[in-house]
Amino acid sequence: MAQTKIKLIADGVIDANNLKAGHTITTDNIGEGTNLYYTDARVGSYLSTNSYATEGYVTTAVANLVDAAPSTLDTLNELAAALGDDPNFATTVTNSIATKLPLAGGTLTGNLIVNANLGIGIGSPSTNLEVYGIEPVIRLSGDGLNAVGTLLGEIQIFNRDTSTAGPNIAASIKAITAQSSGAGAHLIFGTTTGSEAEGTAAIERMRINSAGNVGIGTNTPSEKLDVYGNIKLGTTANSNVLNRSDSHWIQYNGGAQTNDTYVRVASVGATSIGRTISFHTNSSERIRIPSTGGMTVTNGNIAMSNGYGIDFSASAGAGSTSTLLDDYEEGTFTPYIIQGYTSVTYGFRLGVYTKIGNQVTVSLRLDIAAGTADSNRLEIYIPFTAAPTTTLAAASIGFWNAAGLSTKDPYALVGIGEIVFYRSNGSGGKFTGLDANDTSWAIHLTATFLV
Amino acid sequence: MALTKQRVQDKLEIVSKFKHIQIRYADQIVENGNVISQNYHRDMVSCGDYDAADTHNVRAIADAVWTPELIATYQAQIQESIINN
């Protein structure tokens, strides 16, 4: 059934109950412009024309604006608070950035304070400053200013302890110019004792000058190592010491004692020790070479190792055995009869000897209390082996006392480990045996011979 | 430590063509193992004198250097000296 559009103008309420049966009121039946019915298009147009937003539009727009921002920053108030409520935030930020050093490099006009380890070329520095790289270099670049002694660079170790004379520079390493021009420099090492006044620079202790000489205790080293003071060498607290003062010492302290064993080289000093060299052991002077020459063994003996002696050669290289005193010995021996007497009963016996080089002197006393002569020769032991030749006898006899035999003509020869006494019967030329009566007698003699 | 005295054979020498054995004794005063003083005393064992070699405890050396021929030569030399003189 076709619907008939009607125009209703009423002041009252029109509802479906007032309609004829079979009729309904739909928006389709309501004419445009009747204020009774508006189409979606018209409403939309109306809203658009009058800039009205729907709830859905507004909801969508707000959601797009928030764009899933965190709840703590999804309101303008929160955003403003986050920006410090600074209406000139952009200017503030711009000005602040202008005070920062660009990553690409720039000039830092103020102090740089790093409260963490600083790494150069390394991502995880393990010390306050760590420089990493292939053959890394730290350079202190100074200006010599064309003047000698100008500081070119210095590394200072500063002690901030204020308890005693501090804070202060505890130690330093620095370089100063050596010449008014050029690159020559002295490298100086300094330390402080701790008793200096606050602010005192480290005191120079060692210097390597531009010529490569090392000076300790002097800032003008003239040799590769020039020390004004003592030098101690060794592996213990009591080690070797070289002392440089008015008296120079070469000292070895190997034991628990100190200053007990040394060589003293005195260039100046008391008259008694000036310009002398002396050798000291166990706290006693042993040998001295005085300023006037010569040498004195002041305490002890001179001992020669086997095969060595004193060479009296007049000139170097002219030494021979004839000018070499290589043996000295003294001692005792007990003389006894080797041959010529039997059934011997000895009385007092004593022999002493002194050997100087190839010359031996023996002195003996041999008392015969009883015995029987059985030969024309009497051989008595003496030490060392005489070296007679066919033309030169190695004998010099001092004395032979044969009591009761004064008419006889005894003589003696020194032989190989023995001294041989011969006696004449007084008739000359021919020797006879000792008298049978010669049973109690003594020999006293001193003999010098060559070996 | 107390002082001690000891005698040591500190030098043995074979001398002359007859190889007599020359002995040097050192009479030593020892303190803490260190010789602080010593005197020498010499003796000699003639070729063929085995009793003396035993006395001076050099028998092994004597056996090594003395031969019957050497001893005989030495004895002959002694007798020759007696005869010639």
Coordinates of C-alpha atoms in Angstrom, one line a residue:
Chain A
M1 CA 0.0 0.0 0.0
A2 CA 1.2 3.3 -1.0
Q3 CA 1.9 5.6 1.8
T4 CA 0.5 9.0 1.7
K5 CA 2.7 11.7 3.0
I6 CA 0.8 14.1 5.2
K7 CA 1.8 17.3 6.7
L8 CA 1.1 17.5 10.3
I9 CA 1.1 20.7 12.0
A10 CA 0.1 20.4 15.5
D11 CA 0.9 21.9 18.8
G12 CA 0.3 18.7 20.6
V13 CA 2.0 15.5 20.7
I14 CA 1.7 13.2 17.7
D15 CA 2.3 9.7 18.3
A16 CA 1.4 6.5 16.7
N17 CA -1.6 6.0 18.9
N18 CA -3.2 8.8 17.1
L19 CA -2.8 7.4 13.7
K20 CA -5.2 5.6 11.7
A21 CA -5.0 1.9 11.9
G22 CA -2.5 0.6 9.5
H23 CA -0.5 3.8 9.5
T24 CA 2.8 4.5 11.0
I25 CA 5.0 7.4 11.3
T26 CA 8.5 6.9 9.8
T27 CA 11.2 9.3 9.1
D28 CA 10.6 8.5 5.5
N29 CA 7.2 9.9 5.8
I30 CA 8.3 13.1 7.3
G31 CA 9.1 15.8 4.8
E32 CA 12.2 17.8 4.8
G33 CA 12.0 21.1 6.5
T34 CA 9.2 20.3 8.7
N35 CA 11.4 20.4 11.8
L36 CA 9.9 17.2 12.5
Y37 CA 12.3 15.0 10.8
Y38 CA 16.0 15.4 9.8
T39 CA 17.9 12.9 7.7
D40 CA 21.4 11.7 8.6
A41 CA 22.8 13.6 5.7
R42 CA 21.1 16.7 6.9
V43 CA 22.3 16.3 10.4
G44 CA 25.8 15.6 9.1
S45 CA 25.7 18.6 6.9
Y46 CA 24.3 20.6 9.7
L47 CA 27.0 19.5 12.1
S48 CA 29.7 20.2 9.4
T49 CA 28.3 23.5 8.5
N50 CA 28.2 24.6 12.1
S51 CA 31.6 22.9 13.1
Y52 CA 29.9 20.6 15.5
A53 CA 31.7 17.4 16.4
T54 CA 30.2 14.2 17.3
E55 CA 31.2 12.2 20.3
G56 CA 32.8 9.6 18.1
Y57 CA 34.8 12.2 16.3
V58 CA 35.9 13.8 19.5
T59 CA 36.8 10.4 21.0
T60 CA 38.8 9.5 17.9
A61 CA 40.6 12.8 17.8
V62 CA 41.5 12.7 21.4
A63 CA 42.8 9.1 21.0
N64 CA 44.9 10.2 18.0
L65 CA 46.3 13.1 20.0
V66 CA 47.3 10.9 22.9
D67 CA 48.6 8.3 20.5
A68 CA 49.1 5.7 23.2
A69 CA 51.3 8.1 25.3
P70 CA 52.1 6.8 28.8
S71 CA 49.4 7.7 31.3
T72 CA 51.9 10.0 33.1
L73 CA 52.3 12.1 29.9
D74 CA 48.9 12.0 28.2
T75 CA 47.7 15.3 29.4
L76 CA 48.8 18.8 28.6
N77 CA 49.4 19.4 32.2
E78 CA 51.7 16.5 32.5
L79 CA 53.5 17.5 29.4
A80 CA 53.9 21.0 30.7
A81 CA 55.2 19.7 34.0
A82 CA 57.7 17.5 32.2
L83 CA 59.0 20.6 30.4
G84 CA 59.4 22.4 33.6
D85 CA 56.4 24.5 32.9
D86 CA 58.9 26.5 30.9
P87 CA 57.0 28.5 28.2
N88 CA 60.5 29.2 26.7
F89 CA 61.6 25.6 26.8
A90 CA 62.9 25.6 23.3
T91 CA 65.0 28.7 23.9
T92 CA 66.2 27.3 27.2
V93 CA 67.3 24.1 25.5
T94 CA 69.0 25.9 22.6
N95 CA 71.0 28.1 25.0
S96 CA 72.0 25.1 27.0
I97 CA 73.1 23.1 24.0
A98 CA 75.2 26.1 23.0
T99 CA 77.3 25.6 26.1
K100 CA 78.2 22.0 25.4
L101 CA 81.2 20.5 23.5
P102 CA 80.1 19.0 20.2
L103 CA 80.9 15.3 19.7
A104 CA 82.7 16.3 16.6
G105 CA 85.2 18.3 18.6
G106 CA 85.6 21.8 19.7
T107 CA 87.2 24.1 22.2
L108 CA 86.6 23.6 25.9
T109 CA 86.8 26.9 27.6
G110 CA 86.3 25.8 31.2
N111 CA 87.5 23.1 33.5
L112 CA 86.8 19.5 32.6
I113 CA 85.9 17.4 35.6
V114 CA 85.5 13.7 35.2
N115 CA 84.2 11.9 38.2
A116 CA 84.8 8.5 36.6
N117 CA 87.6 6.7 34.8
L118 CA 88.6 8.5 31.6
G119 CA 89.4 6.3 28.6
I120 CA 91.1 7.5 25.5
G121 CA 90.8 4.9 22.8
I122 CA 89.3 2.4 25.2
G123 CA 85.7 1.8 26.2
S124 CA 86.2 0.5 29.7
P125 CA 89.1 2.3 31.3
S126 CA 90.3 0.6 34.5
T127 CA 92.2 3.5 35.9
N128 CA 91.5 7.2 36.3
L129 CA 93.1 7.7 32.9
E130 CA 93.8 5.0 30.4
V131 CA 95.1 5.6 27.0
Y132 CA 94.8 2.8 24.6
G133 CA 96.1 2.5 21.1
I134 CA 99.0 1.1 19.0
E135 CA 102.0 2.6 20.7
P136 CA 100.0 5.2 22.6
V137 CA 101.7 8.5 23.3
I138 CA 101.0 11.2 25.8
R139 CA 102.7 14.4 24.8
L140 CA 103.4 17.5 27.0
S141 CA 104.2 20.1 24.4
G142 CA 106.0 23.1 25.9
D143 CA 107.5 26.3 24.5
G144 CA 111.2 26.8 25.2
L145 CA 110.8 30.5 24.8
N146 CA 114.4 30.7 23.6
A147 CA 115.7 30.5 27.2
V148 CA 117.8 28.0 29.1
G149 CA 116.0 26.3 32.0
T150 CA 112.4 26.9 30.7
L151 CA 110.0 24.3 31.8
L152 CA 108.8 22.2 28.9
G153 CA 106.6 19.8 30.7
E154 CA 106.0 18.4 34.1
I155 CA 104.2 15.5 35.7
Q156 CA 103.4 16.2 39.4
I157 CA 102.4 13.8 42.0
F158 CA 100.4 15.9 44.5
N159 CA 99.8 14.9 48.1
R160 CA 96.6 16.5 49.4
D161 CA 97.3 15.4 53.0
T162 CA 97.2 18.4 55.1
S163 CA 98.3 16.8 58.3
T164 CA 102.0 17.8 58.0
A165 CA 103.4 20.5 55.8
G166 CA 100.9 19.8 53.1
P167 CA 99.3 19.7 50.7
N168 CA 102.4 19.7 48.6
I169 CA 104.0 18.4 45.5
A170 CA 105.3 15.0 46.7
A171 CA 107.2 14.1 43.5
S172 CA 107.6 15.3 40.0
I173 CA 109.2 14.5 36.7
K174 CA 109.9 17.4 34.5
A175 CA 111.9 18.5 31.5
I176 CA 113.6 21.9 31.1
T177 CA 115.4 23.4 28.1
A178 CA 119.1 22.8 28.0
Q179 CA 119.9 25.4 25.4
S180 CA 118.3 28.7 24.4
S181 CA 117.4 27.2 21.1
G182 CA 117.0 23.7 19.8
A183 CA 115.3 20.7 21.4
G184 CA 118.0 19.8 24.0
A185 CA 116.5 19.2 27.4
H186 CA 117.3 17.9 30.8
L187 CA 115.0 15.4 32.5
I188 CA 114.7 16.0 36.2
F189 CA 113.3 13.7 38.9
G190 CA 112.3 15.3 42.2
T191 CA 110.8 14.3 45.5
T192 CA 110.1 15.9 48.8
T193 CA 111.1 14.7 52.2
G194 CA 107.9 15.8 53.8
S195 CA 109.4 18.5 56.0
E196 CA 109.3 21.2 53.3
A197 CA 107.0 24.2 53.7
E198 CA 103.6 24.0 52.0
G199 CA 103.8 24.7 48.4
T200 CA 107.5 23.9 48.0
A201 CA 108.3 22.3 44.7
A202 CA 109.8 18.8 44.7
I203 CA 113.6 18.8 45.2
E204 CA 115.7 17.6 42.4
R205 CA 117.2 14.2 43.2
M206 CA 118.3 12.8 39.8
R207 CA 118.9 14.3 36.4
I208 CA 119.6 13.0 33.0
N209 CA 121.2 15.8 31.1
S210 CA 121.0 16.5 27.5
A211 CA 124.3 14.7 26.9
G212 CA 122.9 11.5 28.5
N213 CA 124.9 11.7 31.7
V214 CA 123.0 10.7 34.8
G215 CA 123.6 12.8 37.9
I216 CA 122.5 11.8 41.4
G217 CA 123.1 14.5 43.9
T218 CA 124.5 16.8 41.2
N219 CA 122.8 18.7 38.5
T220 CA 126.0 18.8 36.4
P221 CA 126.9 15.2 35.8
S222 CA 130.1 15.0 33.9
E223 CA 130.1 11.2 33.4
K224 CA 127.6 8.6 32.3
L225 CA 126.9 8.1 36.0
D226 CA 128.0 10.8 38.4
V227 CA 127.0 10.4 42.0
Y228 CA 127.6 12.8 44.8
G229 CA 127.0 10.5 47.7
N230 CA 127.2 6.8 48.5
I231 CA 126.4 3.9 46.2
K232 CA 125.2 0.7 47.7
L233 CA 125.3 -2.5 45.6
G234 CA 124.1 -5.9 46.6
T235 CA 121.1 -7.9 47.5
T236 CA 120.9 -7.4 51.3
A237 CA 120.6 -4.5 53.6
N238 CA 124.3 -4.8 54.3
S239 CA 125.6 -4.6 50.8
N240 CA 128.5 -3.1 49.0
V241 CA 128.9 0.6 49.4
L242 CA 130.8 3.2 47.3
N243 CA 131.2 6.3 49.3
R244 CA 132.0 9.7 47.9
S245 CA 133.1 12.3 50.4
D246 CA 136.4 13.8 51.5
S247 CA 137.4 10.1 51.8
H248 CA 136.3 7.7 49.2
W249 CA 135.3 4.2 50.3
I250 CA 134.7 1.0 48.5
Q251 CA 133.0 -1.0 51.2
Y252 CA 131.6 -4.5 51.3
N253 CA 129.2 -5.3 54.1
G254 CA 128.5 -8.9 53.5
G255 CA 127.8 -9.9 57.1
A256 CA 125.7 -8.7 59.9
Q257 CA 128.2 -6.0 60.8
T258 CA 128.4 -2.8 58.8
N259 CA 131.3 -0.6 57.8
D260 CA 133.8 -3.3 58.8
T261 CA 135.3 -4.3 55.5
Y262 CA 136.2 -1.8 52.9
V263 CA 138.9 -0.2 50.8
R264 CA 139.5 3.4 51.6
V265 CA 140.8 5.8 49.0
A266 CA 141.5 9.1 50.7
S267 CA 142.2 12.0 48.5
V268 CA 142.2 14.5 51.3
G269 CA 142.0 14.3 55.1
A270 CA 144.3 14.1 58.0
T271 CA 148.0 13.9 57.3
S272 CA 148.1 10.4 58.5
I273 CA 145.5 9.2 56.0
G274 CA 145.5 11.8 53.3
R275 CA 146.1 10.6 49.8
T276 CA 146.4 7.0 50.9
I277 CA 144.8 3.7 50.0
S278 CA 144.1 1.4 52.8
F279 CA 142.4 -2.0 53.0
H280 CA 140.3 -2.9 56.0
T281 CA 138.8 -6.2 57.1
N282 CA 136.9 -7.1 60.2
S283 CA 137.1 -3.4 61.4
S284 CA 140.9 -3.4 61.2
E285 CA 143.3 -1.8 58.7
R286 CA 145.4 -4.5 57.1
I287 CA 147.3 -2.8 54.3
R288 CA 148.2 0.7 53.5
I289 CA 149.7 2.4 50.5
P290 CA 150.8 5.8 51.7
S291 CA 151.1 9.0 49.7
T292 CA 154.8 8.6 49.7
G293 CA 154.7 5.3 48.0
G294 CA 155.5 1.8 49.0
M295 CA 153.1 -0.5 50.8
T296 CA 152.8 -1.5 54.5
V297 CA 151.1 -4.6 55.8
T298 CA 149.8 -3.1 59.0
N299 CA 148.1 -6.2 60.4
G300 CA 148.6 -9.7 59.0
N301 CA 151.0 -11.7 56.9
I302 CA 151.6 -12.0 53.2
A303 CA 150.8 -15.5 51.9
M304 CA 151.7 -16.6 48.4
S305 CA 149.6 -19.2 46.6
N306 CA 151.5 -22.2 45.5
G307 CA 153.6 -21.4 42.5
Y308 CA 153.7 -17.7 43.0
G309 CA 156.1 -15.5 44.7
I310 CA 157.7 -12.1 44.7
D311 CA 159.3 -11.1 41.4
F312 CA 162.3 -8.9 41.7
S313 CA 162.6 -8.3 38.0
A314 CA 164.2 -5.0 37.2
S315 CA 161.8 -4.4 34.3
A316 CA 158.4 -5.7 33.3
G317 CA 158.6 -8.9 31.3
A318 CA 162.1 -9.7 32.3
G319 CA 161.1 -12.0 35.1
S320 CA 162.8 -15.4 35.4
T321 CA 163.2 -17.9 38.2
S322 CA 166.4 -16.2 39.2
T323 CA 164.5 -13.1 40.2
L324 CA 161.4 -14.8 41.7
L325 CA 161.2 -15.4 45.4
D326 CA 158.5 -18.0 45.4
D327 CA 159.0 -20.0 48.5
Y328 CA 159.6 -19.3 52.2
E329 CA 159.2 -21.9 54.9
E330 CA 160.5 -22.4 58.3
G331 CA 160.1 -25.3 60.7
T332 CA 161.7 -28.1 62.7
F333 CA 163.0 -31.5 62.1
T334 CA 164.4 -34.3 64.2
P335 CA 167.9 -35.2 63.2
Y336 CA 168.9 -38.9 63.3
I337 CA 171.7 -41.0 62.0
I338 CA 170.9 -42.6 58.7
Q339 CA 174.2 -44.5 58.5
G340 CA 177.5 -44.8 60.2
Y341 CA 176.4 -45.6 63.8
T342 CA 174.5 -48.5 65.1
S343 CA 172.7 -49.3 68.3
V344 CA 172.2 -45.6 68.8
T345 CA 170.7 -44.1 71.9
Y346 CA 169.9 -40.5 71.3
G347 CA 170.0 -37.7 73.8
F348 CA 168.7 -34.3 73.0
R349 CA 167.8 -33.8 69.4
L350 CA 166.5 -30.7 67.7
G351 CA 166.8 -29.3 64.2
V352 CA 165.4 -26.1 62.7
Y353 CA 165.4 -24.9 59.2
T354 CA 164.6 -21.9 57.1
K355 CA 164.0 -22.1 53.4
I356 CA 164.1 -18.9 51.3
G357 CA 163.7 -19.6 47.7
N358 CA 166.2 -22.3 46.8
Q359 CA 168.4 -21.6 49.8
V360 CA 168.1 -23.7 53.0
T361 CA 169.7 -23.1 56.3
V362 CA 169.5 -25.9 58.8
S363 CA 170.7 -25.7 62.4
L364 CA 170.7 -28.8 64.5
R365 CA 171.9 -30.4 67.7
L366 CA 172.2 -34.1 67.9
D367 CA 173.3 -35.8 71.1
I368 CA 174.5 -39.4 71.0
A369 CA 174.3 -41.0 74.4
A370 CA 175.5 -44.4 73.2
G371 CA 176.2 -46.3 70.1
T372 CA 178.7 -48.0 67.9
A373 CA 180.5 -46.5 65.0
D374 CA 180.6 -48.8 62.0
S375 CA 181.8 -46.7 59.1
N376 CA 184.1 -43.9 58.0
R377 CA 181.1 -41.7 57.3
L378 CA 178.3 -40.6 59.4
E379 CA 175.1 -39.6 57.7
I380 CA 172.6 -37.5 59.5
Y381 CA 169.1 -36.6 58.3
I382 CA 168.4 -33.1 57.4
P383 CA 165.3 -31.8 55.5
F384 CA 165.3 -30.9 51.8
T385 CA 167.4 -32.2 49.0
A386 CA 170.6 -30.5 48.3
A387 CA 171.5 -30.0 44.7
P388 CA 175.3 -30.2 44.4
T389 CA 176.8 -30.3 40.9
T390 CA 180.0 -31.8 39.8
T391 CA 181.7 -28.5 40.1
L392 CA 179.8 -26.9 43.0
A393 CA 179.2 -28.5 46.3
A394 CA 175.9 -27.6 48.0
A395 CA 177.4 -27.4 51.4
S396 CA 178.5 -25.0 54.0
I397 CA 179.3 -26.4 57.4
G398 CA 179.4 -24.4 60.5
F399 CA 180.5 -26.5 63.4
W400 CA 181.1 -30.1 64.4
N401 CA 182.0 -30.9 67.9
A402 CA 183.4 -34.4 68.5
A403 CA 184.6 -34.5 72.0
G404 CA 187.9 -36.3 72.4
L405 CA 188.6 -36.3 68.7
S406 CA 190.5 -33.0 68.5
T407 CA 193.3 -34.6 66.6
K408 CA 191.1 -35.6 63.8
D409 CA 190.2 -33.6 60.8
P410 CA 186.5 -33.9 60.2
Y411 CA 184.6 -32.3 57.4
A412 CA 181.2 -32.7 56.0
L413 CA 179.1 -32.5 52.9
V414 CA 175.5 -31.9 52.5
G415 CA 173.9 -34.4 50.3
I416 CA 170.4 -35.6 49.4
G417 CA 168.4 -35.3 52.5
E418 CA 171.4 -35.9 54.7
I419 CA 174.6 -34.3 55.9
V420 CA 177.6 -36.6 55.7
F421 CA 180.5 -36.3 58.0
Y422 CA 183.9 -37.6 57.2
R423 CA 186.8 -37.8 59.4
S424 CA 190.5 -38.2 58.7
N425 CA 192.8 -40.3 60.7
G426 CA 195.3 -37.4 60.8
S427 CA 197.6 -38.9 58.3
G428 CA 196.0 -37.1 55.5
G429 CA 194.1 -38.3 52.4
K430 CA 192.5 -41.4 53.8
F431 CA 189.5 -41.5 56.0
T432 CA 188.8 -44.1 58.7
G433 CA 185.8 -45.0 60.8
L434 CA 184.9 -43.4 64.0
D435 CA 186.7 -44.6 67.0
A436 CA 184.9 -47.1 69.0
N437 CA 185.4 -44.8 71.9
D438 CA 183.2 -42.2 70.4
T439 CA 180.1 -43.4 72.2
S440 CA 179.0 -40.2 73.8
W441 CA 179.2 -37.0 71.9
A442 CA 177.1 -34.4 70.2
I443 CA 176.9 -32.5 66.9
H444 CA 176.0 -28.9 66.7
L445 CA 176.0 -27.3 63.3
T446 CA 174.5 -24.8 61.1
A447 CA 174.6 -25.4 57.4
T448 CA 173.4 -23.4 54.4
F449 CA 173.0 -25.1 51.1
L450 CA 171.1 -24.9 47.8
V451 CA 168.2 -27.0 46.7
Chain B
M1 CA 135.1 -23.4 71.6
A2 CA 138.3 -24.7 73.1
L3 CA 141.6 -24.6 71.2
T4 CA 142.8 -27.9 69.8
K5 CA 146.2 -29.0 68.5
Q6 CA 146.7 -31.4 65.7
R7 CA 149.5 -32.6 63.5
V8 CA 148.7 -33.2 59.8
Q9 CA 150.8 -34.3 56.9
D10 CA 150.3 -31.3 54.7
K11 CA 152.9 -31.9 52.0
L12 CA 154.5 -35.0 50.6
E13 CA 157.4 -34.8 48.1
I14 CA 159.2 -37.3 46.0
V15 CA 162.8 -36.0 45.9
S16 CA 166.0 -37.0 44.1
K17 CA 166.5 -39.8 41.6
F18 CA 166.3 -42.3 44.4
K19 CA 162.7 -41.1 45.1
H20 CA 163.1 -40.4 48.8
I21 CA 159.8 -39.4 50.3
Q22 CA 160.0 -36.1 52.0
I23 CA 157.2 -35.3 54.4
R24 CA 156.1 -32.1 55.9
Y25 CA 154.0 -32.1 59.0
A26 CA 152.0 -29.1 60.1
D27 CA 151.4 -28.7 63.8
Q28 CA 148.3 -26.7 64.0
I29 CA 146.3 -24.8 66.6
V30 CA 142.7 -24.9 65.6
E31 CA 139.9 -22.7 66.9
N32 CA 136.3 -23.2 65.6
G33 CA 137.7 -25.1 62.7
N34 CA 140.0 -22.4 61.7
V35 CA 143.8 -22.8 61.9
I36 CA 145.0 -19.9 63.8
S37 CA 148.6 -20.9 64.1
Q38 CA 150.9 -23.6 62.7
N39 CA 154.5 -24.8 62.7
Y40 CA 156.1 -27.1 60.2
H41 CA 158.2 -30.2 61.0
R42 CA 159.9 -32.1 58.3
D43 CA 161.1 -35.7 58.0
M44 CA 162.2 -37.9 55.2
V45 CA 162.0 -41.6 54.3
S46 CA 165.0 -42.8 52.4
C47 CA 164.6 -45.1 49.5
G48 CA 164.1 -48.6 50.7
D49 CA 163.4 -47.8 54.3
Y50 CA 160.0 -49.5 54.6
D51 CA 160.0 -49.3 58.4
A52 CA 160.1 -45.5 58.2
A53 CA 157.6 -45.5 55.4
D54 CA 155.2 -47.4 57.7
T55 CA 156.0 -45.0 60.6
H56 CA 155.1 -42.1 58.5
N57 CA 152.1 -43.8 56.8
V58 CA 153.5 -43.4 53.3
R59 CA 153.9 -47.1 52.6
A60 CA 151.5 -46.9 49.6
I61 CA 153.6 -44.2 48.1
A62 CA 156.8 -46.1 48.7
D63 CA 155.4 -49.2 47.1
A64 CA 154.3 -47.1 44.1
V65 CA 157.7 -45.4 43.5
W66 CA 160.3 -47.7 44.8
T67 CA 161.4 -50.7 42.8
P68 CA 163.9 -53.3 43.8
E69 CA 166.2 -52.0 41.1
L70 CA 166.0 -48.5 42.5
I71 CA 166.6 -49.6 46.1
A72 CA 169.6 -51.7 44.9
T73 CA 171.0 -48.8 43.0
Y74 CA 170.7 -46.6 46.0
Q75 CA 172.4 -49.1 48.3
A76 CA 175.1 -49.5 45.8
Q77 CA 175.6 -45.8 45.6
I78 CA 176.0 -45.6 49.4
Q79 CA 178.5 -48.4 49.5
E80 CA 180.4 -46.8 46.6
S81 CA 180.6 -43.6 48.5
I82 CA 182.0 -45.3 51.5
I83 CA 184.6 -47.2 49.4
N84 CA 185.6 -44.1 47.4
N85 CA 185.9 -42.0 50.4

